[in-house]
PDB file of C-alpha atoms in Angstrom:
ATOM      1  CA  UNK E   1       5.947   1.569 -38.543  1.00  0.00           C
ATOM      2  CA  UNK E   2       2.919  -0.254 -39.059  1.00  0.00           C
ATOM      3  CA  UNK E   3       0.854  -0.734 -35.358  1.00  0.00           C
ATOM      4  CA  UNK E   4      -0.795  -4.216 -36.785  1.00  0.00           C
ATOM      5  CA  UNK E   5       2.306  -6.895 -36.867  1.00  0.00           C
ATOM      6  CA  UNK E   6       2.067  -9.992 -38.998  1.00  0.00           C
ATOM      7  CA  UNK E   7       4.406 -12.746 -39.618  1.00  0.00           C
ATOM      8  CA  UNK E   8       6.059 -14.125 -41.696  1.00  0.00           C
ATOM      9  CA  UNK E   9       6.386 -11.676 -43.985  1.00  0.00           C
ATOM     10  CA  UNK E  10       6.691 -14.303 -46.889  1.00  0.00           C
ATOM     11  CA  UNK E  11       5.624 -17.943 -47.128  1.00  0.00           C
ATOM     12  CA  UNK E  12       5.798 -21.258 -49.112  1.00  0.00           C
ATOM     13  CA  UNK E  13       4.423 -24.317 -49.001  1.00  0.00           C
ATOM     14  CA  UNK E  14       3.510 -27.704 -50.214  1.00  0.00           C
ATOM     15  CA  UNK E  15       0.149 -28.521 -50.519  1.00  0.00           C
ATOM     16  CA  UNK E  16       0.506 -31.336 -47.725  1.00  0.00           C
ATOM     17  CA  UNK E  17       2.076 -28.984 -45.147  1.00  0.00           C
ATOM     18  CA  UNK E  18       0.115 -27.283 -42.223  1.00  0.00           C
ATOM     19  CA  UNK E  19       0.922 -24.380 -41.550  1.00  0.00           C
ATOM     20  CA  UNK E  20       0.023 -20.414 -39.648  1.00  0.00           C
ATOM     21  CA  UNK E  21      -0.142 -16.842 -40.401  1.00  0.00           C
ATOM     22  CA  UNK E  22       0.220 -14.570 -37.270  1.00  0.00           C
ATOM     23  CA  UNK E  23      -1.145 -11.058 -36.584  1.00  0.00           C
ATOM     24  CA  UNK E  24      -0.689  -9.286 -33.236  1.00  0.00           C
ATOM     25  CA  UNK E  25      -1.746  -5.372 -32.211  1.00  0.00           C
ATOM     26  CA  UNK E  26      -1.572  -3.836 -29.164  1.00  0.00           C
ATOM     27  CA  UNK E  27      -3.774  -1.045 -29.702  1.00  0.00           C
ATOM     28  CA  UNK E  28      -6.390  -2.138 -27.465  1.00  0.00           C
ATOM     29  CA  UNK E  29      -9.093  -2.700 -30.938  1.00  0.00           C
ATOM     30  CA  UNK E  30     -11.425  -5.620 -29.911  1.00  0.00           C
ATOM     31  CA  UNK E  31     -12.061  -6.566 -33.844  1.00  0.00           C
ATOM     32  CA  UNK E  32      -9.822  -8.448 -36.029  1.00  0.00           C
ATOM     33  CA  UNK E  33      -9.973  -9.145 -39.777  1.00  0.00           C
ATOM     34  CA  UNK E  34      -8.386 -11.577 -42.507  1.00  0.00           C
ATOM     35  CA  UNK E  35      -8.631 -10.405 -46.276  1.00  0.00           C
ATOM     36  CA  UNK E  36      -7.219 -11.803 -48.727  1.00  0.00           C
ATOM     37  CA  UNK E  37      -5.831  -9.789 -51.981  1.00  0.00           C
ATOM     38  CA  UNK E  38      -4.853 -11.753 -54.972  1.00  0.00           C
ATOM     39  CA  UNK E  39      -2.571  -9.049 -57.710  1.00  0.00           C
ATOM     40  CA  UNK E  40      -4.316  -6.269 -58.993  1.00  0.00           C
ATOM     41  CA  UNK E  41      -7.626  -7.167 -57.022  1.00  0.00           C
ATOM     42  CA  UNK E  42      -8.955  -5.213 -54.285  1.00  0.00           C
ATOM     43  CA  UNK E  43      -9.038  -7.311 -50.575  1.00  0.00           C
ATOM     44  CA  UNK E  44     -11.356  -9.530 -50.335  1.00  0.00           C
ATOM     45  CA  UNK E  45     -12.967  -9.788 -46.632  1.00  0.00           C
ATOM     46  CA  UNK E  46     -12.304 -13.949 -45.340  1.00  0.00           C
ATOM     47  CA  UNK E  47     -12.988 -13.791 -41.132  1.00  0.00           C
ATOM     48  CA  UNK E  48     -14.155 -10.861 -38.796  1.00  0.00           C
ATOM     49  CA  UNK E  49     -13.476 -11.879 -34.948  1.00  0.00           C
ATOM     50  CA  UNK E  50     -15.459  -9.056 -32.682  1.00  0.00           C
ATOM     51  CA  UNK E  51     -14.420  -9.462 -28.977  1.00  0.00           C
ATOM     52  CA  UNK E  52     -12.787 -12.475 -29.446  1.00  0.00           C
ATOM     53  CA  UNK E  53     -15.801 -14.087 -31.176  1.00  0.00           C
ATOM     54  CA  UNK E  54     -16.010 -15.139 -34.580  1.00  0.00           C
ATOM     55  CA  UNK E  55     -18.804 -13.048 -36.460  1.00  0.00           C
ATOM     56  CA  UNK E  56     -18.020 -13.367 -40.000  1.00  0.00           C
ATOM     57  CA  UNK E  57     -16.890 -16.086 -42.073  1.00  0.00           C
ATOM     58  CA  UNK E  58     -16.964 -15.244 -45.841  1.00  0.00           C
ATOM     59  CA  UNK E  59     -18.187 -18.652 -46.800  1.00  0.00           C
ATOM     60  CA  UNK E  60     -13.995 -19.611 -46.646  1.00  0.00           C
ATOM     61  CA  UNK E  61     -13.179 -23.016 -47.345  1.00  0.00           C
ATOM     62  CA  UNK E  62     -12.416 -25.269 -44.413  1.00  0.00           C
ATOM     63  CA  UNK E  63      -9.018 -25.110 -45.177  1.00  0.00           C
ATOM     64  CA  UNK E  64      -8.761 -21.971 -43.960  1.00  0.00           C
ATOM     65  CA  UNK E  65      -8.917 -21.890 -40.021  1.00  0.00           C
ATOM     66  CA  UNK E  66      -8.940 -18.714 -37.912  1.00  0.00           C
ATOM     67  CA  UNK E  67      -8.368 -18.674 -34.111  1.00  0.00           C
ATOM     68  CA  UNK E  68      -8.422 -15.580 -31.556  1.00  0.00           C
ATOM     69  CA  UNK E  69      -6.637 -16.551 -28.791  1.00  0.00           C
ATOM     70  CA  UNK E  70      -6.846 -13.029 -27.174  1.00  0.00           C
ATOM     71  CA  UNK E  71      -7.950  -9.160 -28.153  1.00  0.00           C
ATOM     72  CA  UNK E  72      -4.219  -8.857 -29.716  1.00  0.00           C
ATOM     73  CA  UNK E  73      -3.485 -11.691 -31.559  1.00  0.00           C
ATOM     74  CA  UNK E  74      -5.001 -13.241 -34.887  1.00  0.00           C
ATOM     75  CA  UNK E  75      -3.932 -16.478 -36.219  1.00  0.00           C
ATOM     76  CA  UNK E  76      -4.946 -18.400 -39.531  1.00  0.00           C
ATOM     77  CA  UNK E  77      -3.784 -21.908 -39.540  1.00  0.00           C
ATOM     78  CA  UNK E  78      -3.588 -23.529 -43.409  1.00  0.00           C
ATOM     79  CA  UNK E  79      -3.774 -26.907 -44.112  1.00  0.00           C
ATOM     80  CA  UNK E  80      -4.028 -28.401 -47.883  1.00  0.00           C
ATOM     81  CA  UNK E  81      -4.268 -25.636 -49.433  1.00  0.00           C
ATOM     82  CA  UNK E  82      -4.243 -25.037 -53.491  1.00  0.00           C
ATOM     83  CA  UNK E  83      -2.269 -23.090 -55.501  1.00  0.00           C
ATOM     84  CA  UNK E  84      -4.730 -20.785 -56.464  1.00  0.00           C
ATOM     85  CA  UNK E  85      -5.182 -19.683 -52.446  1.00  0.00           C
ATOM     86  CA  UNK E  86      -1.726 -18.013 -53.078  1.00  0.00           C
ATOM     87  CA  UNK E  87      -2.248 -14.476 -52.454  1.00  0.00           C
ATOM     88  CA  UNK E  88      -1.293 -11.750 -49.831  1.00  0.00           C
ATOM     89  CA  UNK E  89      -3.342 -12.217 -46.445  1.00  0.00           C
ATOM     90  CA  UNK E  90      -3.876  -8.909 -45.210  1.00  0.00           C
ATOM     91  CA  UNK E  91      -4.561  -8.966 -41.178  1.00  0.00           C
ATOM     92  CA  UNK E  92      -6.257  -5.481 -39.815  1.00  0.00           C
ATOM     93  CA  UNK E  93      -8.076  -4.180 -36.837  1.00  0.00           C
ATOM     94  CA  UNK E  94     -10.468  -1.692 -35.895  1.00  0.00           C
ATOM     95  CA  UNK E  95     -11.659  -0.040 -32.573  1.00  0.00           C
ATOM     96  CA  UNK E  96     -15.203  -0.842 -32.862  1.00  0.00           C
ATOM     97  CA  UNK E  97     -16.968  -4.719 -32.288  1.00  0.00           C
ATOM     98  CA  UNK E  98     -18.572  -4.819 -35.507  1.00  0.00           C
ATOM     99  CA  UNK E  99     -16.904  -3.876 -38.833  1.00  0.00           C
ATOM    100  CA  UNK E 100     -19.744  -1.576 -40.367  1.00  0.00           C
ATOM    101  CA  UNK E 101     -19.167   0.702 -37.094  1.00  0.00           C
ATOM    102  CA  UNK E 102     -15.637   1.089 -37.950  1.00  0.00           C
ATOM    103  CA  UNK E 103     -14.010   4.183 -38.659  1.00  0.00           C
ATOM    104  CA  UNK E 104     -10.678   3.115 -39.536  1.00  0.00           C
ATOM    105  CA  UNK E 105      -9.442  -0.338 -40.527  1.00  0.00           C
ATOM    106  CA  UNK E 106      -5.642  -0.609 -39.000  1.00  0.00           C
ATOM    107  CA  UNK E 107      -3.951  -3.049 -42.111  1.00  0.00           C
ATOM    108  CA  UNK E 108      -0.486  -4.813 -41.436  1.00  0.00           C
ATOM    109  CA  UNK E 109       2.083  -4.821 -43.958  1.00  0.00           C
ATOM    110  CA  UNK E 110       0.466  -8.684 -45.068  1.00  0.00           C
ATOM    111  CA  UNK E 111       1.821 -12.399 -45.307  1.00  0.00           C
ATOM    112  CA  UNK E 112       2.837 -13.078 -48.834  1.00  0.00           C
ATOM    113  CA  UNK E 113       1.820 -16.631 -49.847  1.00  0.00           C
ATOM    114  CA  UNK E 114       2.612 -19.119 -52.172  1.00  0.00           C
ATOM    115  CA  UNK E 115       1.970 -22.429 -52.545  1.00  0.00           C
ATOM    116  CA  UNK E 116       3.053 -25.097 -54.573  1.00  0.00           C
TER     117      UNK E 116
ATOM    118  CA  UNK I   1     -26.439  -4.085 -54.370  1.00  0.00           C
ATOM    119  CA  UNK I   2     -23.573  -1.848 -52.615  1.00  0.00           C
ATOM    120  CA  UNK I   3     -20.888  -1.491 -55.214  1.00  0.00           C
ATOM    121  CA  UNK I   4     -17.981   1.073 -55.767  1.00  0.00           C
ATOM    122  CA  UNK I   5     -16.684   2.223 -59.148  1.00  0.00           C
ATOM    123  CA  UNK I   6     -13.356   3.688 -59.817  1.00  0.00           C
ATOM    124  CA  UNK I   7     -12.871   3.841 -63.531  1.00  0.00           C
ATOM    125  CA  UNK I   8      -9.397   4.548 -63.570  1.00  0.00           C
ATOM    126  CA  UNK I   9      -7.357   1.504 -63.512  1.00  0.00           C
ATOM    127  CA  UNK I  10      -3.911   2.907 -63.863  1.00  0.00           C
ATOM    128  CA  UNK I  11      -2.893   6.249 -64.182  1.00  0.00           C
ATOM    129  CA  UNK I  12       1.366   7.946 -64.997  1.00  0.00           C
ATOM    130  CA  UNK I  13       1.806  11.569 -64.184  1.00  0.00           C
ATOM    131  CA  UNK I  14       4.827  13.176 -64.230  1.00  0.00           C
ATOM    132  CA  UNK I  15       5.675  14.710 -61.062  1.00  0.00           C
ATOM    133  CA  UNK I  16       4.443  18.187 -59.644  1.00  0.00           C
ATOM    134  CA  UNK I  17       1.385  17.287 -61.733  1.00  0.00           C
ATOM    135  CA  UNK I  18      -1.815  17.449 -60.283  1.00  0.00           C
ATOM    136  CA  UNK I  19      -4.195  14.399 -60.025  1.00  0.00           C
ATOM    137  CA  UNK I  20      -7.574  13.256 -59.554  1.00  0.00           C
ATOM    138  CA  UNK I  21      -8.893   9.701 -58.672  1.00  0.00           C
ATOM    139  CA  UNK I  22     -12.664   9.432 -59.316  1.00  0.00           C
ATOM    140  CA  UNK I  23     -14.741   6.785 -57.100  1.00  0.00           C
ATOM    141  CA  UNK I  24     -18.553   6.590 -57.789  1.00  0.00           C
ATOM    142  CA  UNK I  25     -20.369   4.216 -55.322  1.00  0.00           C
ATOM    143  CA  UNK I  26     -23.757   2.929 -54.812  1.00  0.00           C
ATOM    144  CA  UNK I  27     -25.612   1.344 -52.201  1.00  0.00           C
ATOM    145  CA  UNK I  28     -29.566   2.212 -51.059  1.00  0.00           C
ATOM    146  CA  UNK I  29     -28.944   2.615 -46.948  1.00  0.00           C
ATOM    147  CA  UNK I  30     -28.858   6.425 -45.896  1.00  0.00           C
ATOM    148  CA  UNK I  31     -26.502   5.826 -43.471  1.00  0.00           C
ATOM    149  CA  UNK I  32     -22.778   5.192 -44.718  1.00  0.00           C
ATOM    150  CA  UNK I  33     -19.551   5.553 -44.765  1.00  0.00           C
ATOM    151  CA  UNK I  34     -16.271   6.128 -47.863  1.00  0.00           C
ATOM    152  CA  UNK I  35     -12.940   5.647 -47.566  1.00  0.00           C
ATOM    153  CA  UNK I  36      -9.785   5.988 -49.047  1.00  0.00           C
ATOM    154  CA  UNK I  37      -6.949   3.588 -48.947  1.00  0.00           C
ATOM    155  CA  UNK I  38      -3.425   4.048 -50.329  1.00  0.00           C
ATOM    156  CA  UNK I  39      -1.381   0.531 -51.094  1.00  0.00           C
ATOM    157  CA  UNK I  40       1.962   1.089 -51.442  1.00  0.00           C
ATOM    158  CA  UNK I  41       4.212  -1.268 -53.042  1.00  0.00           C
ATOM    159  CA  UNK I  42       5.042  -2.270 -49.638  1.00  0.00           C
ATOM    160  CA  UNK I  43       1.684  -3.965 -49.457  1.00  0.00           C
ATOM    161  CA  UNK I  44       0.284  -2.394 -46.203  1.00  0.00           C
ATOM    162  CA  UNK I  45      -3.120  -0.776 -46.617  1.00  0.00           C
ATOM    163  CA  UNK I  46      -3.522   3.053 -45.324  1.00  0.00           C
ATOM    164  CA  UNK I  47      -6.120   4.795 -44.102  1.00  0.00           C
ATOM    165  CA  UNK I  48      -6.126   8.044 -46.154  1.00  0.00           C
ATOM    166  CA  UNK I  49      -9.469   9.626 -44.888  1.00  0.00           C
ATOM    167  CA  UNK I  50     -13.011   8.860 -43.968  1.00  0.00           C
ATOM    168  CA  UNK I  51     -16.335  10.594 -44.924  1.00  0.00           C
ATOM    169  CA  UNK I  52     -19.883   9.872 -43.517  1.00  0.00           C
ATOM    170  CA  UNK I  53     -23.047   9.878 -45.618  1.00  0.00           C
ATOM    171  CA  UNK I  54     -24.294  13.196 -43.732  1.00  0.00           C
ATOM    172  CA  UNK I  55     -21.086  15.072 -43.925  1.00  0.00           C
ATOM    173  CA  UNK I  56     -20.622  16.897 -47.609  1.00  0.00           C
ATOM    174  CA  UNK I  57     -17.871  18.923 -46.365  1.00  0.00           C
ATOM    175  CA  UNK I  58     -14.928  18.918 -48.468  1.00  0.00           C
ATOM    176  CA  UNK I  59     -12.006  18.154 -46.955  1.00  0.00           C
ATOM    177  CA  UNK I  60      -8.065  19.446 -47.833  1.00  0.00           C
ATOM    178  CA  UNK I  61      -5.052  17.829 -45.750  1.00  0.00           C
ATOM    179  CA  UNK I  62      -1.809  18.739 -47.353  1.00  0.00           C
ATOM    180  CA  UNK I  63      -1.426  17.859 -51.323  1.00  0.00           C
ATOM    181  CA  UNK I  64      -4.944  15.825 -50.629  1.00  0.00           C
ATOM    182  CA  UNK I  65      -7.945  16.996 -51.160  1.00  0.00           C
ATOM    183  CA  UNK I  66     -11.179  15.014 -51.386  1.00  0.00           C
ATOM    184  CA  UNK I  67     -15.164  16.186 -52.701  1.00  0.00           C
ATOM    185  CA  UNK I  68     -17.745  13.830 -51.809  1.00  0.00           C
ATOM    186  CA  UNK I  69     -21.051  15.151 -53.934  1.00  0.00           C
ATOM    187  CA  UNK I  70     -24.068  13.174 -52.602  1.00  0.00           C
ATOM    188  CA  UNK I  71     -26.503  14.089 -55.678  1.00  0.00           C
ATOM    189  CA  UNK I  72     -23.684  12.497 -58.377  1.00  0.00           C
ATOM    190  CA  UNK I  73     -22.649   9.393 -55.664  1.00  0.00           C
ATOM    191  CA  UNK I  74     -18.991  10.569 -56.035  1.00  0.00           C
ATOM    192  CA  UNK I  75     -16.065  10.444 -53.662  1.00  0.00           C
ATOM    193  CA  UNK I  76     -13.424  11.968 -55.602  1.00  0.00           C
ATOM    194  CA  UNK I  77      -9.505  12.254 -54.338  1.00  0.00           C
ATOM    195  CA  UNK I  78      -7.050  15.221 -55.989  1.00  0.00           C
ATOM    196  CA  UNK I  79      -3.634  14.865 -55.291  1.00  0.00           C
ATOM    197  CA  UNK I  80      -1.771  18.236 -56.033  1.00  0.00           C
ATOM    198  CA  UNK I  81       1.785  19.059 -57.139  1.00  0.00           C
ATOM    199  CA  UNK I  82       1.991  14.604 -57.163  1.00  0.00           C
ATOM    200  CA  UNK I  83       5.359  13.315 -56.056  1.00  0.00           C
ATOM    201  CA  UNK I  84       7.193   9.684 -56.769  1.00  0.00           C
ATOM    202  CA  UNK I  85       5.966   8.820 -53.118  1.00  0.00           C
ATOM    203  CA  UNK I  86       2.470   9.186 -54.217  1.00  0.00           C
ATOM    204  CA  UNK I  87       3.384   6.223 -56.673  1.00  0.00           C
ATOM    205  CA  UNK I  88       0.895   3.245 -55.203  1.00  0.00           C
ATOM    206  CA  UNK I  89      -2.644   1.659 -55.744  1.00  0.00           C
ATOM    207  CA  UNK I  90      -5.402   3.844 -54.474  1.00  0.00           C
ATOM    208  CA  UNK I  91      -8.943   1.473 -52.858  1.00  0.00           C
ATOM    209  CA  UNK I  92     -11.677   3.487 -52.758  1.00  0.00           C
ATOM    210  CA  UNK I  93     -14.322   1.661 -49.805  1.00  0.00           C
ATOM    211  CA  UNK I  94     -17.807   1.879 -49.080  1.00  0.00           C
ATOM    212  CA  UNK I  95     -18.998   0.708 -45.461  1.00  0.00           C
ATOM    213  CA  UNK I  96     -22.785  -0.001 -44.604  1.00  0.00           C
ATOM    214  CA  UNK I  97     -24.724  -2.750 -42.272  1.00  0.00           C
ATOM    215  CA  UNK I  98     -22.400  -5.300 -42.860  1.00  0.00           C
ATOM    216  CA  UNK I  99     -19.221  -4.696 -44.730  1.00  0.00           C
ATOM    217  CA  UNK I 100     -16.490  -3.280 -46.512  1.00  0.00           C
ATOM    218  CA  UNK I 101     -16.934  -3.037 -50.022  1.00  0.00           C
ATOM    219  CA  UNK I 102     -13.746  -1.928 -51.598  1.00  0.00           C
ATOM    220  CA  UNK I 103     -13.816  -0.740 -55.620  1.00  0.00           C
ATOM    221  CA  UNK I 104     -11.341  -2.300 -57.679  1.00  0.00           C
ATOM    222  CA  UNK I 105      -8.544   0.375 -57.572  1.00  0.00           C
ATOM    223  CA  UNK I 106      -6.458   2.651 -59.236  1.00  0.00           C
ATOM    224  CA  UNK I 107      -2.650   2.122 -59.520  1.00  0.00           C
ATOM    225  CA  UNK I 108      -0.973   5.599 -59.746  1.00  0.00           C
ATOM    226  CA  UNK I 109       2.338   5.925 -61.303  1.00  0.00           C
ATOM    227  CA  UNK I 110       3.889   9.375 -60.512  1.00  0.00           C
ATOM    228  CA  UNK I 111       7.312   9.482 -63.168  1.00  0.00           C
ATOM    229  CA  UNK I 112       9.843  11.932 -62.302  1.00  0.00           C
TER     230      UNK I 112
END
């Protein structure tokens, strides 16, 4: 079983709807992630959060909207998004504050999104 | 630039073959680290092993086996006697001052 928990597993939505992706670990890392992997692509890095802080933002649209409520939890909230930001959102998390100190990235199983 | 290279975009062996997924990276810092990821169809990303830039050592675990050569900037992953379960997308990743850099993958398809 994967340690890095993220739900829901699938989603759809209108392109008028709000909605949130949720990632939670209990591992005790202090940095968070957000990829995004469309088919056949490798992930592509959106947010880093180190100690609760954001310290990356891939130059995401606005759209996008990551919050850190605590060390173990991860949320992306999505509001009018396209249908070309369908993809799978990949949430992972590492031991060490800043992600080129990392030794291993801890992925979760992904939200699979579509939009319409 | 840091980039990664795997050549290979897809891959079918039958099974109990053996394997090898090449990964050729570049990047200019001296201190770094490679990866490997497996992706099963599942979608989760796992960590398969990690090297850093002053450690040449070859290492074996199991049916995996990996040679990181320095001099040719290859990170190269052998999979022996390959089995159906070994059937997923293989990332290759390169980590320096400020991020992740995965190459573009290799989808293995082991056939029975």
């Amino acid at each position: 079983d994967t340690e890095v928990t993220q739900t829901p597993k699938h989603l759809v939505m209108g392109m008028t709807n709000k909605k949130s992706l949720k990632c939670e670990q209990h591992m005790g890392h202090r940095a968070m992630y957000w990829y995004k992997q469309k088919a056949k692509k490798p992930p592509e890095l959106m947010f880093v959060y180190s100690y609760e802080k954001l310290s990356i933002n891939e130059s995401v649209p606005s759209r996008f909207s990551p919050e850190c409520p605590n060390s173990s939890l991860l949320n992306l909230h999505l509001h009018a998004l396209q249908p070309e930001d369908s993809a799978l959102y990949l949430c992972a998390s590492s031991q060490a504050g800043a992600e080129v100190d990392t030794g291993e990235l801890f992925f979760g199983e992904g939200s699979r999104l579509t939009v319409l | 630039a840091q980039k990664v290279t795997q050549a290979q975009t897809e891959i079918s062996v039958v099974e109990k073959e053996d394997v090898t997924l090449d990964c050729v990276y570049e990047t200019r810092d001296t201190t770094y680290y490679l990866f490997w990821y497996k992706q099963p169809p599942s979608g989760e990303l796992v960590f398969l092993i990690r090297r850093n830039s002053f450690d040449e050592q070859n290492e074996i675990s199991g049916r995996y086996s990996w040679n990181f050569q320095k001099s040719t900037s290859s990170f190269n992953f052998t999979i022996t006697a390959s089995q159906v379960v070994d059937s997923a997308v293989y990332f290759c990743a390169l980590t320096s001052y400020d991020k992740v850099i995965f190459g573009p993958g290799t989808s293995l398809s082991v056939i029975p």
